PDB file of C-alpha atoms in Angstrom:
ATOM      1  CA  UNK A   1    -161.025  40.839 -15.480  1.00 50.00           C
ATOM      2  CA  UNK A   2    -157.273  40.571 -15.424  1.00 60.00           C
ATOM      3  CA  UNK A   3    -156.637  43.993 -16.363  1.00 53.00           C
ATOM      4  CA  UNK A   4    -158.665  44.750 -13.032  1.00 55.00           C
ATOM      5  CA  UNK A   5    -156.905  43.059 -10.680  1.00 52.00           C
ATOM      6  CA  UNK A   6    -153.290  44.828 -12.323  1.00 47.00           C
ATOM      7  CA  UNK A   7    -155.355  48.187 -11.776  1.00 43.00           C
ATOM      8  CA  UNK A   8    -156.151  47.399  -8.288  1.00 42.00           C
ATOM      9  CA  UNK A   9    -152.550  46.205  -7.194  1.00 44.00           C
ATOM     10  CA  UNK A  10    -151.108  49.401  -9.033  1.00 46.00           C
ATOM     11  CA  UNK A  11    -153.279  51.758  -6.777  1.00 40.00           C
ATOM     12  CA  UNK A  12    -152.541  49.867  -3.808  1.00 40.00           C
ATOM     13  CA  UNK A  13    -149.152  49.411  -4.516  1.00 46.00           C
ATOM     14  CA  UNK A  14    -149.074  54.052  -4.975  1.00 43.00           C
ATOM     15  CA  UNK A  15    -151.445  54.099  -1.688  1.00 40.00           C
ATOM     16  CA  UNK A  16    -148.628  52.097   0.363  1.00 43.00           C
ATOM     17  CA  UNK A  17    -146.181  54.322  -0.975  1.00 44.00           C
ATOM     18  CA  UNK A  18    -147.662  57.448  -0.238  1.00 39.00           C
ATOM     19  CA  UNK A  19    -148.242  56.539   3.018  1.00 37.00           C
ATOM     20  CA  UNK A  20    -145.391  55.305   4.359  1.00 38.00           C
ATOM     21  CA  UNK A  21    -143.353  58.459   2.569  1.00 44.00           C
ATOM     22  CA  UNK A  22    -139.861  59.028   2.924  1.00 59.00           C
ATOM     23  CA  UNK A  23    -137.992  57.347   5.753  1.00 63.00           C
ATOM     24  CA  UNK A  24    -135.366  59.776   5.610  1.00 62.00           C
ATOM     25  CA  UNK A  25    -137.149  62.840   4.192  1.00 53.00           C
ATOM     26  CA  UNK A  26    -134.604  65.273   4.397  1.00 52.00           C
ATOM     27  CA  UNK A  27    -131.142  66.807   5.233  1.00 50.00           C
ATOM     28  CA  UNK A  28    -132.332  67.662   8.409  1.00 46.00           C
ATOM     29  CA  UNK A  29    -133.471  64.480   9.884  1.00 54.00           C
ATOM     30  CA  UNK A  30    -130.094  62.619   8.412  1.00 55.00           C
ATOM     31  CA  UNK A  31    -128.450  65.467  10.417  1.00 54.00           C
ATOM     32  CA  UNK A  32    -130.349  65.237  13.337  1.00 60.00           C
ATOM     33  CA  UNK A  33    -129.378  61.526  13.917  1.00 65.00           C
ATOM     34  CA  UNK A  34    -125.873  62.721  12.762  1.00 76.00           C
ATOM     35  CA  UNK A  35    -125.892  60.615   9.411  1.00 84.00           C
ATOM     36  CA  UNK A  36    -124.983  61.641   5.995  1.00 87.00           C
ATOM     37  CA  UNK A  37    -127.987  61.320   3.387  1.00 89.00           C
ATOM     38  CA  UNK A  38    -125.978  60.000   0.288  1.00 92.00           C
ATOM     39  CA  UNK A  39    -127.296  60.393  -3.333  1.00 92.00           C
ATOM     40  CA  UNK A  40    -125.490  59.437  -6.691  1.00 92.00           C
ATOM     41  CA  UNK A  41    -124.006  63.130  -6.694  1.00 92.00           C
ATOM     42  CA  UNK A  42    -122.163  62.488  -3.434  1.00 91.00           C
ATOM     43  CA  UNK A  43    -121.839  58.607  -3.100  1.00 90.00           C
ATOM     44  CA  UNK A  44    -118.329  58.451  -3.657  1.00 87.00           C
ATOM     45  CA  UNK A  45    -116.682  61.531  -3.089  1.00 87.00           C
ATOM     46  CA  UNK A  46    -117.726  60.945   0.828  1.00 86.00           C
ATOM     47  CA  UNK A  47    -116.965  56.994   0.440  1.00 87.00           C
ATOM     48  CA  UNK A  48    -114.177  56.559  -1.501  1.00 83.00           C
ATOM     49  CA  UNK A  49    -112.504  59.918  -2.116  1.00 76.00           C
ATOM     50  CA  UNK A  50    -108.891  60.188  -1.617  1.00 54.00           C
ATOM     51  CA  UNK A  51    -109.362  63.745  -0.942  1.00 47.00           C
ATOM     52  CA  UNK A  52    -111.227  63.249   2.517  1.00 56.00           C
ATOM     53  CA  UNK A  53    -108.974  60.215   3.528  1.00 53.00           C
ATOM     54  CA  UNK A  54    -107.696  62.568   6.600  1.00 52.00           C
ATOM     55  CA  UNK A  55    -109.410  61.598   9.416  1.00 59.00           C
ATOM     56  CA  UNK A  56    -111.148  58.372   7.148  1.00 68.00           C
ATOM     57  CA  UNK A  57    -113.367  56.717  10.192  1.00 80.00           C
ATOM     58  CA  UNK A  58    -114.608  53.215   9.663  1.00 85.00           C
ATOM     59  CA  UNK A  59    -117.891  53.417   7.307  1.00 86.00           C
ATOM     60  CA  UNK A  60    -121.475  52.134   8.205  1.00 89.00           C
ATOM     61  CA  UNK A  61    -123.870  52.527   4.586  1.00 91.00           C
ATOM     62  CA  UNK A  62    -127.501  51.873   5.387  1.00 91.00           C
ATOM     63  CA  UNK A  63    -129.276  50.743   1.850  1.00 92.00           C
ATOM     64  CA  UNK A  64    -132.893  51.354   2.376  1.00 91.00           C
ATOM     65  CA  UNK A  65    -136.107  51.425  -0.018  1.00 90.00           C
ATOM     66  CA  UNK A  66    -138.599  54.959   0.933  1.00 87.00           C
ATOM     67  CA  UNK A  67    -141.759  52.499  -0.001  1.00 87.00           C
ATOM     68  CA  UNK A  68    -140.603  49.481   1.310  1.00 86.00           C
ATOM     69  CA  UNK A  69    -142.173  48.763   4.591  1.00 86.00           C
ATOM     70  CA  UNK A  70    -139.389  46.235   5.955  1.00 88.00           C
ATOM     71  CA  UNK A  71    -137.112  49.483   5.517  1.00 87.00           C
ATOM     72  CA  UNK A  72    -139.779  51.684   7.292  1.00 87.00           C
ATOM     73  CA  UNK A  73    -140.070  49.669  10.144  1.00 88.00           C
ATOM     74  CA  UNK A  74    -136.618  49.245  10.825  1.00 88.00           C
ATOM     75  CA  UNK A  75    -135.520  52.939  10.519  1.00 86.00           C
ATOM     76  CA  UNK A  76    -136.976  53.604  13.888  1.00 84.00           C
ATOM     77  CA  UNK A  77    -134.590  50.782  15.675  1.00 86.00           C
ATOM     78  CA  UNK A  78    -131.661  52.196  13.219  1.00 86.00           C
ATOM     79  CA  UNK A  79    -132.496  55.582  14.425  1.00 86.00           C
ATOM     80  CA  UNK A  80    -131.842  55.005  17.907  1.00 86.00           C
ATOM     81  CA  UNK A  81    -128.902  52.880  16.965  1.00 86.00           C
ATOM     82  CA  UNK A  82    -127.319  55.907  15.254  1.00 86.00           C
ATOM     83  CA  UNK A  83    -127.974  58.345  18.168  1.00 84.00           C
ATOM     84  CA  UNK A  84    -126.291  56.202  20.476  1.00 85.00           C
ATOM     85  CA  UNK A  85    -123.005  55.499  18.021  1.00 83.00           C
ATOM     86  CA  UNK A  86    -122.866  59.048  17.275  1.00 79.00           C
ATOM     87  CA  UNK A  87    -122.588  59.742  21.353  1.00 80.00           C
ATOM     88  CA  UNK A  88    -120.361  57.200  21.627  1.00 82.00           C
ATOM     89  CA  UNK A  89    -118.649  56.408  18.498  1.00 80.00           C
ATOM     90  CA  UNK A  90    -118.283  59.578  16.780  1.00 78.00           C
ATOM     91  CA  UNK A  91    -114.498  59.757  16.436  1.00 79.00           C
ATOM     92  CA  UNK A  92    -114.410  56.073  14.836  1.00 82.00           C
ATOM     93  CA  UNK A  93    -117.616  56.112  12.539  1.00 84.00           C
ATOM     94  CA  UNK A  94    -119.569  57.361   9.815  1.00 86.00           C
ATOM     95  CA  UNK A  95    -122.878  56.434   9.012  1.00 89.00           C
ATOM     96  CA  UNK A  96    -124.313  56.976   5.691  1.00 89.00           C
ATOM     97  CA  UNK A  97    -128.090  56.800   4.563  1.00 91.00           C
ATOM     98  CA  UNK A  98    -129.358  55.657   0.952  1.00 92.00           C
ATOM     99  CA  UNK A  99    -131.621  55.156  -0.724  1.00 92.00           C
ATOM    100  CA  UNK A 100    -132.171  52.710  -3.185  1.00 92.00           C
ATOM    101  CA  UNK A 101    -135.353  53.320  -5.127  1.00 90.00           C
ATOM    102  CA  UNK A 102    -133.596  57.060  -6.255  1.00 91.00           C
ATOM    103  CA  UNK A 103    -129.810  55.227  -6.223  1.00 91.00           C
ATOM    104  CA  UNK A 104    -130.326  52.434  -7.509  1.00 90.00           C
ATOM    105  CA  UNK A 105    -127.414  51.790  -9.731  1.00 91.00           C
ATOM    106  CA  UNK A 106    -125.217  52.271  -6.752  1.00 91.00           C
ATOM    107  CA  UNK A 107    -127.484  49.317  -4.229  1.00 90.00           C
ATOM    108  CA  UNK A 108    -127.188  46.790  -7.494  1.00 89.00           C
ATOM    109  CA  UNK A 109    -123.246  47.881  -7.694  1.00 87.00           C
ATOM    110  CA  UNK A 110    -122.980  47.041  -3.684  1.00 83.00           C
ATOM    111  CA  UNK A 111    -125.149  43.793  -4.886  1.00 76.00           C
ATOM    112  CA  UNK A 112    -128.127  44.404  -2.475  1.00 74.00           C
ATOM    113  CA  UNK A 113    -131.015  42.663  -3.673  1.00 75.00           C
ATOM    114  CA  UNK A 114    -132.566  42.725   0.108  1.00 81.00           C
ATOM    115  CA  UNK A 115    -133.268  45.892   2.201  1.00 87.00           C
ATOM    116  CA  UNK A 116    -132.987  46.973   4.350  1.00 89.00           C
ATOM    117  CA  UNK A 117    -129.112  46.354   4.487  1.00 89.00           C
ATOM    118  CA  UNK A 118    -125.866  47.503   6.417  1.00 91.00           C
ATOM    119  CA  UNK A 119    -122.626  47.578   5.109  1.00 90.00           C
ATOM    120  CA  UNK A 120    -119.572  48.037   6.725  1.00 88.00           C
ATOM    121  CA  UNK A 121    -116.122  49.347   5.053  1.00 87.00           C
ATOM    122  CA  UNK A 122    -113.555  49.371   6.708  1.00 85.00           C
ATOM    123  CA  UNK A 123    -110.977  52.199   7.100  1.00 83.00           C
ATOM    124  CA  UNK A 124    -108.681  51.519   4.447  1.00 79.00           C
ATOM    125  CA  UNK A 125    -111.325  51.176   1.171  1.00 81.00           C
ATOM    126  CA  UNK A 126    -110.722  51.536  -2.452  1.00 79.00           C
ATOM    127  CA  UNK A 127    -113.802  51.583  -5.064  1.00 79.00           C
ATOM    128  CA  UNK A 128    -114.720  49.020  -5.403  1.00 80.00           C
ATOM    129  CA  UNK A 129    -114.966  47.549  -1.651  1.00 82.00           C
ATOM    130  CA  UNK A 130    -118.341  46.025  -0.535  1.00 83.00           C
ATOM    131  CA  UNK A 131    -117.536  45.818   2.756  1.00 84.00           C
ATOM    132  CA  UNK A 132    -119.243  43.550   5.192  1.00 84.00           C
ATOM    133  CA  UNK A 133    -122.857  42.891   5.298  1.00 86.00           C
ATOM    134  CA  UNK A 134    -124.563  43.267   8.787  1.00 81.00           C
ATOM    135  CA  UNK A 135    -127.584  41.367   9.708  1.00 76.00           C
ATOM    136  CA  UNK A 136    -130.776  43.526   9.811  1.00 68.00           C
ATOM    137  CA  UNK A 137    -132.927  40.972  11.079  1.00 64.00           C
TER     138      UNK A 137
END
């Protein structure tokens, strides 16, 4: 009977995560809301890197979980958030999108046992930095 109920929870658990898909599926819709879609490859070359310190803007990380549905229902409110910054705020912010269940070295690293979660790092960051932790609720 046991082994049952683990069967059932397993297919439920695969049917809620088809379902709700990828909250940020793509490139496109990251560039669309004028965010960039971070991955281990990338993480902190655009974060940290000395390299692309010209111009360094204050940085906003949103750490998000594709299955989890407290991170699917509020992408929609950070979605409009992040059209409205990027009207307004463009020349003093970045925004950057990850997510955790493909990164997920990098969320434990930022110690994010919650999502959905926004960080903020300030201007002047070294590896390292956690920034501050912004309220999602």
């Amino acid at each position: 009977m046991r082994w049952r109920q683990l069967l059932l929870l397993a297919l439920l658990f695969l049917l809620c995560q088809n379902s709700l898909g990828q909250i940020f599926p793509a490139g496109d819709d990251a560039t669309a809301i004028n965010a960039t879609l971070l991955n281990k490859a990338n993480f902190y070359r655009v974060v940290f890197d000395r390299a692309e310190a010209v111009g360094r803007r204050v940085q906003m990380l949103h750490f998000y979980l594709n299955w989890c549905s407290d991170s699917a229902a509020f992408a929609f409110e950070f979605r409009q958030f992040v059209r409205m910054a990027s009207r307004r705020w463009s020349r003093l912010l970045d925004i950057g999108l990850l997510d955790c269940a493909t990164n997920n070295q990098i969320c434990v690293d930022f110690a994010n046992l919650h999502y959905p979660r926004i960080r903020m790092l300030p201007v002047h960051r070294a590896i390292g930095d956690t920034g501050q932790e912004l309220d999602c609720k």
